[in-house]
Amino acid sequence: MTIRRRPTINDVAAEVGVAASTVSRAFTVPGRVNPRTRQQILEAAERLGYVPNPAARAMGSGRTDTVALLVPDITNPFFSGIIKGAERAVGAAGKTLVLGDTEESPAVEARLLERLGPAVDGFVLAAPRLPDADVRRAATRNRVVLVNRVVPDVACVVADYESATRQVVDHLASLGHRELVFLAGPAESWSGAQRWAGLETAARARRMLATRLGPYAPTLDGGPAAAEAAIASGASAVVCHNDMLAIGVMRRLADRGVRVPEEVSVVGFDDIFGADFCHPPLTTLAERTQEAGAAAIEVLLHRSGTPTVIAPTELKIRASSGPAA
Amino acid sequence: MTIRRRPTINDVAAEVGVAASTVSRAFTVPGRVNPRTRQQILEAAERLGYVPNPAARAMGSGRTDTVALLVPDITNPFFSGIIKGAERAVGAAGKTLVLGDTEESPAVEARLLERLGPAVDGFVLAAPRLPDADVRRAATRNRVVLVNRVVPDVACVVADYESATRQVVDHLASLGHRELVFLAGPAESWSGAQRWAGLETAARARRMLATRLGPYAPTLDGGPAAAEAAIASGASAVVCHNDMLAIGVMRRLADRGVRVPEEVSVVGFDDIFGADFCHPPLTTLAERTQEAGAAAIEVLLHRSGTPTVIAPTELKIRASSGPAA
DNA sequence: TTGAAAGCGCTAACAA
DNA sequence: TTGTTAGCGCTTTCAA
């Protein structure tokens, strides 16, 4: 199909015989234009197929009515909840949400920030991979709210990792496990660091032995290597950086003939789609991702200052964890 | 943090002592500016933290170097492949990809099209929910490529549903099934219609009885109702609109004590993340989603006219299908 | 190789 | 209530 020029505000103005500014007002401050004039304008716009150009609008006014949400991996079901929550909140505010997938790459993340920056009112950065300095820099050019990452002076909403890790350790302890290994994700992962720190503290309080192995890729593909290491460690309980890794680990354990949970208990983080129908169903720490996504948008849109919102967490006990052998 | 004004091309021009147009050229047509001048400009830009504003750029030039990919449900793992494929192709072309989730809503889809239209060079619409007329209209304002949807005169890449459905029917027939029920998705779904049409044709050729039930929501939540209907039908094989529904159906069957595949075989479409580790692992028709996503971008960026690309499909046989009872 | 100037589509004073 | 006039940040003629 051949692409036609979009009609502009001037086309509408000419059609009706008014000034462009009047057309502009008809759309932006309806109260300040004669109802009859407005009616004519709206009709002409409809007839011509005119739609305000948000980019041009933004240049003059500075507002875009659009916010961007950047996630490291759109494939990871963990971020789906955040996206859905953000969508709800953005929709309720009458704004538009655009999504960006940073592909776990700081470079891509920076590019997106740069590219989208002038076109949006603000960013929600879910578990950003960028160094603190870059996050802070982005925050000087746009409003920024982080999810599951803390950078001084930048607003954020984070899961309650302290409670989360305590729940995990208490659960394992109550099943009689005396030691656990943590199969770590990427070294740069802020949430990974929080999880390990929490586990270690909670384990010490329980007089359990906690060991960290890794890093491993936080994906299914990270599973085999992590599983081998876990087997070699001889621990009766393994806690994985996230569910993707945990599922990958369980697969490998199955391949190796190691029974879960009879010989090894496996626990994940995130409660992703699939965690309850994988085999065996995965015990995992659920974050309130939808709430977190919505909260982040709330903060971005309405709150000033640099608030920190703590989102509650909940341990979902399923069949992948059981009594120590 | 307090938001600071972005430096503009004028700030850089003033800093270096050249005209704004020279700065512009330094970024857009490097060949047509003195290497030394250019060097100074680049340094000044770096120093001031100047980054070209893509929106402003687009207003003057019409090009944005950005393309948008709209999917009905970012949560649905089926679209992840398309997204990943599109990302790869867009990255290779040095452009930027933004994502939009239409939330299965034609209204949201229209809004996104409208909002993003002036800000992008083109759209890839994956399985759009919009009526043909609206899709065509969008295609008069932007370049548009469809995935798994056909609208006359609009470029598209579609899965080979004819082969796909034949593979499914042949598989079931070879297992001794004499009839199948198709648990349909949304009535408006183009791909759903293709799937049913193909199944019906293939079944007739095999002298199998094919019945359609539904529509059901193409989600886990659609499962219970669909499963009840499937049980009531007494068929030994059910083919589901997609994997999400299939997994939902299998869950319900399990709850109802119906064994899969001993009593009922279940087949899905999409081969989503989770299809191979749900219980039992799901037999499903895999589309080459990454290739489809990449192909769509190729067409959008490079090809003119209104090509139709047919993507191959492959039946993944797993444990959810077995011999007829 | 560079600068001046017009214009992209729209908003926002300022007058009238 | 409406029109006029500047911009917003950038690209793109057209001249020099």
XYZ file of C-alpha atoms (C1' of nucleotides) in Angstrom:
682
model
C 0.000 0.000 0.000
C 1.232 3.468 -0.663
C 1.901 5.561 2.401
C 0.035 8.838 2.503
C 1.048 11.998 4.267
C -0.591 12.413 7.622
C -2.943 15.363 7.847
C -1.676 18.024 10.220
C -3.238 20.549 12.464
C -2.961 23.016 9.596
C -5.008 20.878 7.290
C -7.756 20.813 9.856
C -7.445 24.535 10.466
C -7.707 25.269 6.760
C -10.666 22.940 6.386
C -12.590 24.689 9.135
C -11.245 28.154 8.453
C -9.708 28.831 11.863
C -6.179 29.285 13.136
C -4.027 26.297 13.905
C -3.840 27.339 17.514
C -7.592 27.037 17.778
C -7.419 23.492 16.551
C -4.684 22.822 19.050
C -6.842 24.183 21.851
C -9.822 22.157 20.717
C -7.757 19.100 21.538
C -5.837 20.229 24.578
C -8.031 22.772 26.432
C -11.560 22.062 25.185
C -13.003 24.505 27.704
C -11.343 27.446 26.057
C -12.897 27.212 22.644
C -16.423 27.863 21.491
C -18.398 24.618 21.649
C -19.647 25.101 18.103
C -16.181 25.780 16.757
C -14.888 22.821 18.627
C -17.572 20.625 17.180
C -16.665 21.685 13.659
C -13.005 21.069 14.335
C -13.605 17.632 15.729
C -15.718 16.749 12.746
C -13.167 18.009 10.274
C -10.438 16.119 12.103
C -12.482 12.961 11.959
C -13.194 13.481 8.299
C -9.557 14.055 7.406
C -8.276 11.347 9.693
C -6.245 13.795 11.704
C -4.540 12.599 14.848
C -2.235 14.819 16.914
C 1.405 13.954 16.458
C 2.704 13.138 19.928
C 6.297 13.803 18.985
C 5.573 17.291 17.774
C 3.365 17.841 20.764
C 6.165 16.797 23.054
C 8.587 19.223 21.487
C 6.457 22.175 22.336
C 5.059 21.138 25.668
C 7.664 18.853 27.130
C 5.009 16.337 28.080
C 4.585 13.111 26.189
C 2.002 11.167 28.203
C 4.147 8.138 27.597
C 6.319 6.152 29.917
C 8.795 3.450 29.126
C 9.470 0.227 30.980
C 12.790 -1.432 30.325
C 13.331 -5.065 31.265
C 16.475 -7.172 30.874
C 14.721 -10.071 29.199
C 11.190 -9.969 27.989
C 11.331 -13.741 27.664
C 11.737 -14.184 31.378
C 8.266 -14.712 32.798
C 9.327 -12.972 35.962
C 9.072 -9.650 34.181
C 5.659 -10.398 32.774
C 4.074 -9.627 36.096
C 5.856 -6.334 36.338
C 4.774 -5.467 32.833
C 1.162 -6.359 33.499
C 1.091 -4.348 36.701
C 2.663 -1.396 34.984
C 0.185 -1.602 32.134
C -2.716 -1.496 34.490
C -1.395 1.540 36.311
C -0.411 3.349 33.146
C -3.774 2.658 31.568
C -5.571 3.934 34.635
C -3.622 7.167 34.336
C -4.583 7.520 30.689
C -1.001 7.301 29.495
C 0.756 5.026 27.068
C 3.362 2.437 27.966
C 6.150 1.376 25.678
C 8.367 -1.581 26.447
C 12.021 -2.106 25.823
C 14.027 -5.293 26.088
C 17.607 -4.590 27.041
C 18.654 -8.161 26.260
C 20.651 -8.261 29.494
C 23.041 -5.844 27.889
C 24.126 -2.614 29.555
C 24.931 -1.217 26.124
C 21.470 -1.888 24.769
C 19.989 -0.497 27.943
C 21.974 2.701 27.549
C 20.932 2.988 23.930
C 17.285 2.594 24.768
C 17.549 5.152 27.537
C 19.158 7.595 25.157
C 16.842 6.910 22.277
C 13.617 6.916 24.234
C 14.558 9.552 26.777
C 13.305 12.578 24.894
C 10.161 10.731 23.849
C 8.854 9.725 27.269
C 7.945 11.313 30.570
C 9.911 8.778 32.531
C 11.384 5.319 32.845
C 10.764 2.316 34.989
C 13.909 0.230 34.957
C 13.352 -3.326 36.072
C 16.484 -4.889 37.477
C 18.729 -2.688 35.333
C 22.132 -4.017 34.353
C 23.693 -0.573 34.133
C 26.297 0.562 36.670
C 25.125 2.928 39.381
C 26.753 5.916 37.724
C 24.845 5.439 34.491
C 21.567 4.919 36.292
C 22.131 8.156 38.160
C 22.960 9.952 34.967
C 19.773 8.724 33.342
C 17.928 9.999 36.380
C 19.199 13.515 35.750
C 17.589 13.578 32.321
C 14.323 11.750 33.016
C 12.280 10.663 35.952
C 13.422 7.167 36.801
C 12.056 4.502 39.102
C 13.946 1.279 39.675
C 12.511 -2.141 40.437
C 14.623 -4.565 42.435
C 17.674 -2.401 42.406
C 18.858 0.299 44.740
C 20.890 3.269 43.662
C 21.252 6.146 46.133
C 18.955 9.099 45.396
C 16.918 7.209 42.815
C 13.361 6.136 43.557
C 12.766 2.415 43.683
C 10.527 -0.447 44.652
C 12.253 -3.535 45.953
C 11.162 -6.911 47.168
C 11.575 -7.650 50.834
C 14.590 -9.884 50.395
C 15.327 -10.107 54.051
C 12.007 -11.687 54.804
C 12.198 -13.683 51.580
C 15.465 -15.374 52.338
C 14.470 -16.000 55.924
C 11.375 -17.827 54.725
C 13.468 -20.004 52.446
C 15.982 -20.885 55.131
C 13.309 -21.517 57.752
C 11.525 -23.825 55.371
C 14.644 -25.851 54.634
C 15.655 -25.928 58.270
C 12.263 -27.218 59.289
C 12.691 -30.036 56.782
C 15.874 -31.015 58.544
C 18.418 -29.689 56.082
C 21.700 -28.733 57.691
C 23.349 -27.109 54.733
C 22.421 -25.466 51.475
C 24.195 -24.372 48.363
C 23.234 -21.241 46.530
C 23.581 -21.465 42.774
C 24.318 -17.878 41.936
C 23.311 -15.857 38.886
C 25.325 -13.117 37.216
C 27.913 -11.483 39.421
C 26.558 -8.020 38.653
C 23.027 -8.889 39.690
C 21.926 -6.655 42.508
C 19.044 -8.878 43.484
C 21.336 -11.880 43.344
C 23.641 -10.218 45.813
C 20.696 -9.434 48.080
C 19.502 -12.986 47.916
C 22.840 -14.454 48.801
C 23.453 -11.972 51.590
C 20.046 -12.746 53.060
C 20.481 -16.479 52.774
C 23.854 -16.361 54.412
C 22.603 -14.290 57.307
C 19.522 -16.392 57.818
C 21.521 -19.604 57.571
C 23.999 -18.415 60.151
C 21.167 -17.583 62.508
C 19.924 -21.123 62.020
C 23.408 -22.593 62.333
C 23.151 -23.956 58.821
C 26.034 -24.096 56.424
C 25.526 -21.973 53.317
C 27.826 -22.106 50.303
C 27.711 -20.122 47.133
C 28.577 -21.644 43.774
C 28.661 -20.012 40.400
C 27.998 -17.656 38.746
C 25.719 -19.418 36.291
C 23.568 -18.039 33.528
C 20.144 -17.333 35.048
C 18.477 -19.347 32.305
C 17.520 -22.922 31.539
C 20.874 -23.280 29.864
C 22.637 -22.441 33.070
C 21.085 -25.538 34.602
C 23.451 -28.322 33.593
C 26.632 -26.728 34.895
C 24.904 -25.590 38.065
C 23.409 -29.023 38.633
C 26.758 -30.735 38.241
C 28.289 -28.408 40.777
C 25.400 -28.972 43.137
C 25.742 -32.721 42.898
C 29.459 -32.491 43.506
C 28.876 -30.377 46.594
C 26.836 -33.151 48.169
C 24.405 -30.686 49.713
C 20.865 -31.869 50.376
C 19.317 -28.542 49.442
C 20.014 -26.159 46.600
C 18.643 -22.671 46.304
C 18.811 -21.208 42.825
C 19.244 -17.629 41.726
C 15.916 -17.812 39.955
C 13.296 -20.220 38.681
C 14.688 -20.452 35.186
C 17.932 -21.748 36.593
C 16.093 -23.954 39.067
C 14.089 -25.609 36.320
C 17.236 -26.108 34.297
C 18.870 -27.650 37.338
C 15.973 -30.004 37.954
C 16.091 -31.174 34.384
C 19.715 -31.988 34.638
C 19.224 -33.734 37.970
C 16.521 -35.856 36.361
C 18.883 -36.707 33.512
C 21.508 -37.693 36.034
C 19.045 -39.874 37.930
C 19.057 -37.709 41.028
C 15.583 -37.647 42.530
C 13.945 -34.412 43.608
C 13.073 -33.924 46.406
C 14.045 -37.321 47.834
C 17.773 -36.823 47.341
C 17.973 -33.096 46.754
C 15.535 -30.310 47.503
C 15.399 -27.472 44.996
C 14.137 -23.969 45.657
C 13.898 -21.065 43.228
C 13.068 -17.396 43.218
C 10.343 -15.609 41.223
C 7.453 -18.069 40.892
C 7.404 -17.680 37.163
C 4.841 -19.050 34.758
C 5.638 -22.720 34.615
C 6.958 -23.041 38.147
C 3.771 -24.766 39.200
C 3.528 -27.154 36.295
C 7.125 -28.184 35.829
C 8.131 -31.538 37.219
C 8.179 -31.636 40.142
C 6.361 -28.361 40.797
C 8.911 -25.911 42.101
C 9.076 -24.504 45.589
C 9.866 -20.871 45.050
C 9.847 -17.440 46.551
C 7.096 -15.378 44.943
C 7.397 -11.659 44.675
C 4.344 -9.539 44.116
C 5.447 -8.559 40.679
C 2.203 -7.036 39.469
C 2.026 -4.888 42.545
C 5.641 -3.928 42.131
C 5.065 -2.900 38.521
C 2.026 -0.872 39.401
C 3.752 0.708 42.367
C 6.681 1.744 40.226
C 4.354 3.539 37.829
C 2.560 5.193 40.718
C 5.808 6.535 42.031
C 6.888 7.649 38.588
C 3.667 9.447 37.837
C 2.578 10.832 41.151
C 5.165 10.861 43.815
C 8.034 13.225 44.075
C 11.209 12.757 46.046
C 12.946 9.417 45.999
C 10.660 7.019 47.811
C 11.562 3.429 48.465
C 8.695 0.988 48.356
C 9.181 -2.442 49.896
C 7.067 -5.148 48.286
C 6.148 -8.218 50.323
C 7.143 -11.725 49.323
C 5.710 -15.152 49.892
C 7.207 -18.643 49.808
C 5.246 -21.014 47.604
C 5.900 -24.490 48.913
C 5.516 -27.140 46.256
C 6.888 -30.578 45.603
C 10.509 -29.816 44.789
C 11.450 -29.448 48.436
C 11.153 -32.192 51.011
C 12.724 -33.692 54.119
C 16.483 -34.021 54.146
C 17.674 -37.465 53.138
C 17.325 13.791 41.709
C 16.593 17.009 39.946
C 16.080 16.768 36.242
C 18.336 18.931 34.149
C 17.683 20.327 30.735
C 19.199 18.285 27.946
C 21.874 20.038 25.969
C 20.816 20.749 22.398
C 22.547 21.051 19.119
C 22.760 24.780 19.760
C 24.664 24.313 22.979
C 27.216 22.270 21.119
C 27.329 24.772 18.273
C 27.928 27.632 20.694
C 30.590 25.679 22.547
C 32.527 25.017 19.374
C 31.720 28.287 17.676
C 30.065 26.863 14.572
C 26.537 26.913 13.209
C 23.960 24.457 14.401
C 23.680 23.050 10.926
C 27.328 22.086 11.025
C 26.794 20.172 14.211
C 23.849 18.459 12.610
C 25.980 17.452 9.659
C 28.730 16.192 11.893
C 26.256 13.621 13.140
C 24.321 12.833 10.016
C 26.661 13.292 7.028
C 30.137 13.049 8.534
C 31.684 13.143 5.083
C 30.559 16.664 4.461
C 32.277 18.410 7.310
C 35.935 19.105 7.890
C 37.451 16.260 9.878
C 38.968 18.685 12.363
C 35.716 20.542 12.853
C 33.929 17.285 13.260
C 36.413 16.141 15.831
C 35.889 19.289 17.868
C 32.145 18.925 17.626
C 32.202 15.326 18.752
C 34.381 16.224 21.687
C 32.187 19.110 22.725
C 29.112 16.907 22.424
C 30.742 14.287 24.593
C 31.754 16.904 27.134
C 28.290 18.415 27.362
C 26.524 15.092 27.258
C 24.713 15.966 24.095
C 22.676 13.295 22.379
C 20.557 13.998 19.295
C 16.876 14.113 20.069
C 15.278 11.473 17.878
C 11.852 13.070 18.041
C 13.106 16.390 16.770
C 15.189 14.602 14.226
C 12.143 12.736 12.995
C 10.177 15.928 12.580
C 12.627 17.342 10.156
C 13.696 14.266 8.304
C 10.773 11.919 8.554
C 13.075 9.052 9.494
C 13.218 7.735 13.014
C 15.407 4.633 12.818
C 12.946 3.000 15.130
C 10.428 0.288 14.500
C 7.654 -0.932 16.731
C 6.498 -4.474 17.326
C 3.013 -4.881 18.719
C 1.968 -8.165 20.290
C -1.399 -9.107 21.776
C 0.031 -10.465 24.995
C 3.607 -10.072 26.016
C 3.002 -12.701 28.674
C 2.343 -15.354 26.085
C 5.640 -17.102 25.505
C 4.691 -17.687 21.915
C 5.438 -14.063 21.173
C 8.783 -14.178 22.909
C 10.292 -15.928 19.945
C 8.962 -13.349 17.570
C 10.302 -10.596 19.759
C 13.733 -12.173 19.998
C 13.907 -12.708 16.271
C 12.819 -9.149 15.622
C 15.380 -7.817 18.060
C 18.157 -9.613 16.333
C 17.168 -8.301 12.924
C 16.584 -4.774 14.162
C 19.891 -4.729 15.974
C 21.697 -5.961 12.900
C 20.213 -3.062 10.977
C 21.364 -0.589 13.594
C 17.837 0.479 14.454
C 15.908 0.526 17.685
C 12.959 -1.678 18.533
C 10.155 -0.661 20.829
C 7.558 -3.101 22.014
C 3.886 -2.616 22.647
C 1.489 -4.958 24.389
C -2.014 -4.556 23.038
C -3.481 -6.632 25.858
C -5.622 -8.515 23.324
C -7.610 -5.335 22.908
C -8.331 -3.818 19.510
C -8.791 -0.458 21.219
C -5.380 -0.557 22.850
C -3.886 -1.723 19.600
C -5.418 1.222 17.758
C -4.191 3.604 20.422
C -0.646 2.301 20.207
C -0.713 2.508 16.431
C -1.868 6.079 16.636
C 0.471 7.092 19.380
C 3.579 5.433 18.023
C 2.846 5.941 14.340
C 4.581 9.269 13.902
C 7.489 8.131 16.039
C 8.511 5.021 14.139
C 9.475 4.003 10.634
C 7.104 1.081 10.650
C 5.193 -1.553 12.532
C 5.311 -5.282 12.831
C 1.920 -6.435 14.030
C 1.950 -9.922 15.470
C -1.429 -11.597 15.229
C -3.257 -8.267 15.377
C -6.761 -8.191 16.821
C -7.847 -5.239 14.699
C -10.400 -5.669 11.885
C -9.026 -5.761 8.356
C -10.172 -2.227 7.636
C -8.193 -0.772 10.523
C -5.108 -2.747 9.634
C -5.320 -1.412 6.105
C -5.769 2.095 7.361
C -2.691 1.788 9.552
C -0.834 0.573 6.495
C -1.599 3.798 4.665
C 0.156 5.826 7.357
C 3.125 3.590 8.150
C 4.869 0.624 6.687
C 3.240 -2.414 8.217
C 4.141 -6.085 8.213
C 1.809 -8.657 9.737
C 2.755 -11.906 11.412
C 0.249 -14.762 11.305
C -2.474 -12.692 9.794
C -3.393 -11.996 6.219
C -4.969 -8.784 5.037
C -5.065 -8.139 1.296
C -2.373 -5.730 0.091
C -0.488 -5.776 3.381
C 2.854 -7.529 3.692
C 2.949 -10.517 5.999
C 4.753 -13.584 7.194
C 2.574 -16.538 8.083
C 3.156 -20.027 9.364
C 2.476 -22.878 7.025
C -0.789 -23.876 8.645
C -1.713 -26.309 5.958
C 1.337 -28.429 6.574
C 1.017 -27.823 10.302
C -2.481 -29.153 10.646
C -1.747 -32.058 8.361
C 1.118 -33.071 10.617
C -1.145 -32.982 13.646
C -3.875 -35.020 12.025
C -1.446 -37.554 10.578
C 0.116 -37.994 13.979
C -3.210 -38.626 15.685
C -4.410 -40.886 12.904
C -1.287 -42.973 13.129
C -1.971 -43.425 16.834
C -5.339 -44.872 15.980
C -7.545 -41.933 16.858
C -10.746 -41.803 14.838
C -12.013 -38.444 15.960
C -10.704 -35.231 17.436
C -12.161 -32.158 19.018
C -10.693 -28.754 18.434
C -10.897 -26.456 21.434
C -11.089 -23.106 19.739
C -9.677 -19.766 20.826
C -11.208 -16.335 20.230
C -13.665 -16.208 17.347
C -11.815 -13.283 15.783
C -8.501 -15.088 15.749
C -7.249 -15.363 12.199
C -4.734 -18.048 13.033
C -7.410 -19.921 14.958
C -9.577 -19.966 11.883
C -6.659 -21.207 9.801
C -5.942 -23.940 12.266
C -9.479 -25.170 12.368
C -9.884 -25.015 8.611
C -6.696 -27.002 8.154
C -7.628 -29.586 10.757
C -11.030 -30.071 9.242
C -9.629 -30.556 5.769
C -6.886 -32.891 6.908
C -9.306 -34.873 9.050
C -11.708 -35.295 6.180
C -8.897 -36.597 4.005
C -8.117 -39.106 6.747
C -11.783 -39.944 7.255
C -11.558 -38.741 10.820
C -14.341 -36.898 12.574
C -13.393 -33.372 13.624
C -15.535 -31.214 15.876
C -14.987 -27.677 17.022
C -15.909 -26.545 20.524
C -15.578 -23.127 22.043
C -14.538 -20.384 21.837
C -12.414 -20.438 24.956
C -9.961 -17.910 26.302
C -6.538 -18.839 24.852
C -5.050 -18.818 28.347
C -4.576 -21.146 31.284
C -7.869 -19.869 32.615
C -9.635 -21.047 29.522
C -8.607 -24.582 30.426
C -11.285 -25.710 32.862
C -14.273 -24.920 30.677
C -12.555 -26.334 27.621
C -11.582 -29.500 29.468
C -15.111 -30.081 30.691
C -16.429 -29.750 27.179
C -13.738 -32.070 25.880
C -14.608 -34.710 28.468
C -18.276 -34.407 27.648
C -17.529 -34.891 23.971
C -15.992 -38.253 24.661
C -13.310 -37.748 22.020
C -10.021 -39.554 22.478
C -7.969 -36.652 21.129
C -8.192 -32.933 21.729
C -6.339 -30.320 19.780
C -6.152 -26.947 21.501
C -6.028 -23.485 19.985
C -2.677 -22.942 21.639
C -0.357 -24.296 24.307
C -1.595 -22.035 27.054
C -5.048 -23.449 26.646
C -3.653 -26.970 26.287
C -1.780 -26.722 29.547
C -4.865 -25.352 31.242
C -6.841 -28.242 29.828
C -4.320 -30.822 31.021
C -4.424 -29.370 34.503
C -8.148 -29.662 34.614
C -8.051 -33.181 33.241
C -5.605 -34.109 35.978
C -7.910 -32.586 38.577
C -10.768 -34.577 37.143
C -8.734 -37.781 37.237
C -8.570 -38.160 33.475
C -5.199 -39.571 32.470
C -3.185 -38.050 29.643
C -2.386 -39.623 27.215
C -3.907 -42.965 28.275
C -7.488 -41.730 28.143
C -7.131 -38.549 26.185
C -4.387 -37.253 23.942
C -3.744 -33.524 24.042
C -2.046 -31.477 21.346
C -1.292 -27.772 21.350
C 0.031 -25.126 19.024
C 3.074 -22.867 19.556
C 5.614 -24.909 21.540
C 5.898 -22.222 24.157
C 8.352 -22.083 27.014
C 7.061 -24.641 29.440
C 5.534 -26.962 26.861
C 8.407 -29.374 27.302
C 8.467 -29.362 31.075
C 4.795 -29.327 31.922
C 3.280 -32.616 32.981
C 3.062 -34.539 30.796
C 5.279 -32.753 28.287
C 3.031 -31.386 25.590
C 2.899 -32.543 22.011
C 2.649 -29.352 20.049
C 3.069 -27.733 16.692
C 6.140 -25.521 16.745
C 6.366 -22.502 14.535
C 9.691 -20.960 13.721
C 8.883 -17.859 15.686
C 12.349 -16.352 15.784
C 12.664 -16.721 12.068
C 9.224 -15.257 11.607
C 10.084 -12.240 13.744
C 13.334 -11.663 11.921
C 11.696 -12.145 8.544
C 9.033 -9.594 9.387
C 11.686 -7.015 10.195
C 13.562 -7.836 7.008
C 10.460 -7.234 4.988
C 9.695 -4.054 6.865
C 13.151 -2.627 6.460
C 14.267 -3.841 3.089
C 11.574 -5.191 0.875
C 9.043 -3.186 -0.996
C 5.765 -4.401 -2.361
C 3.610 -6.683 -0.285
C 5.474 -9.963 -0.013
C 4.052 -12.957 1.749
C 6.581 -15.125 3.539
C 5.588 -18.647 4.527
C 7.387 -19.944 7.596
C 7.806 -23.694 8.063
C 6.391 -25.568 11.043
C 7.301 -28.715 12.890
C 5.353 -31.098 15.109
C 7.081 -31.744 18.418
C 5.889 -35.104 19.620
C 6.036 -35.449 23.387
C 4.225 -37.440 26.007
C 0.782 -35.840 25.965
C -0.273 -37.779 22.895
C -0.457 -41.525 22.706
C -2.364 -44.440 21.216
C -6.126 -44.212 21.213
C -7.747 -46.015 24.135
C 33.318 23.280 3.871
C 30.237 26.294 6.190
C 26.345 29.458 7.505
C 21.699 31.467 7.159
C 17.100 30.548 6.923
C 13.025 27.995 6.356
C 10.221 24.513 7.977
C 8.708 19.818 10.352
C 3.759 19.736 13.676
C 2.573 21.472 17.623
C 2.070 24.427 22.064
C 2.048 28.578 24.568
C 2.359 33.264 25.577
C 0.441 37.581 24.185
C -2.849 40.523 21.987
C -6.949 41.580 20.211
C -13.068 33.258 22.205
C -9.677 33.675 18.680
C -5.532 34.854 15.956
C -0.590 36.030 15.800
C 3.827 34.999 16.876
C 7.502 32.610 18.768
C 9.734 28.897 19.694
C 10.746 23.340 20.741
C 15.478 20.612 18.426
C 16.606 19.234 14.403
C 17.252 18.668 9.090
C 17.653 20.521 4.752
C 17.769 23.563 1.046
C 20.268 27.421 -0.827
C 24.124 30.553 -0.903
C 28.406 31.806 0.037
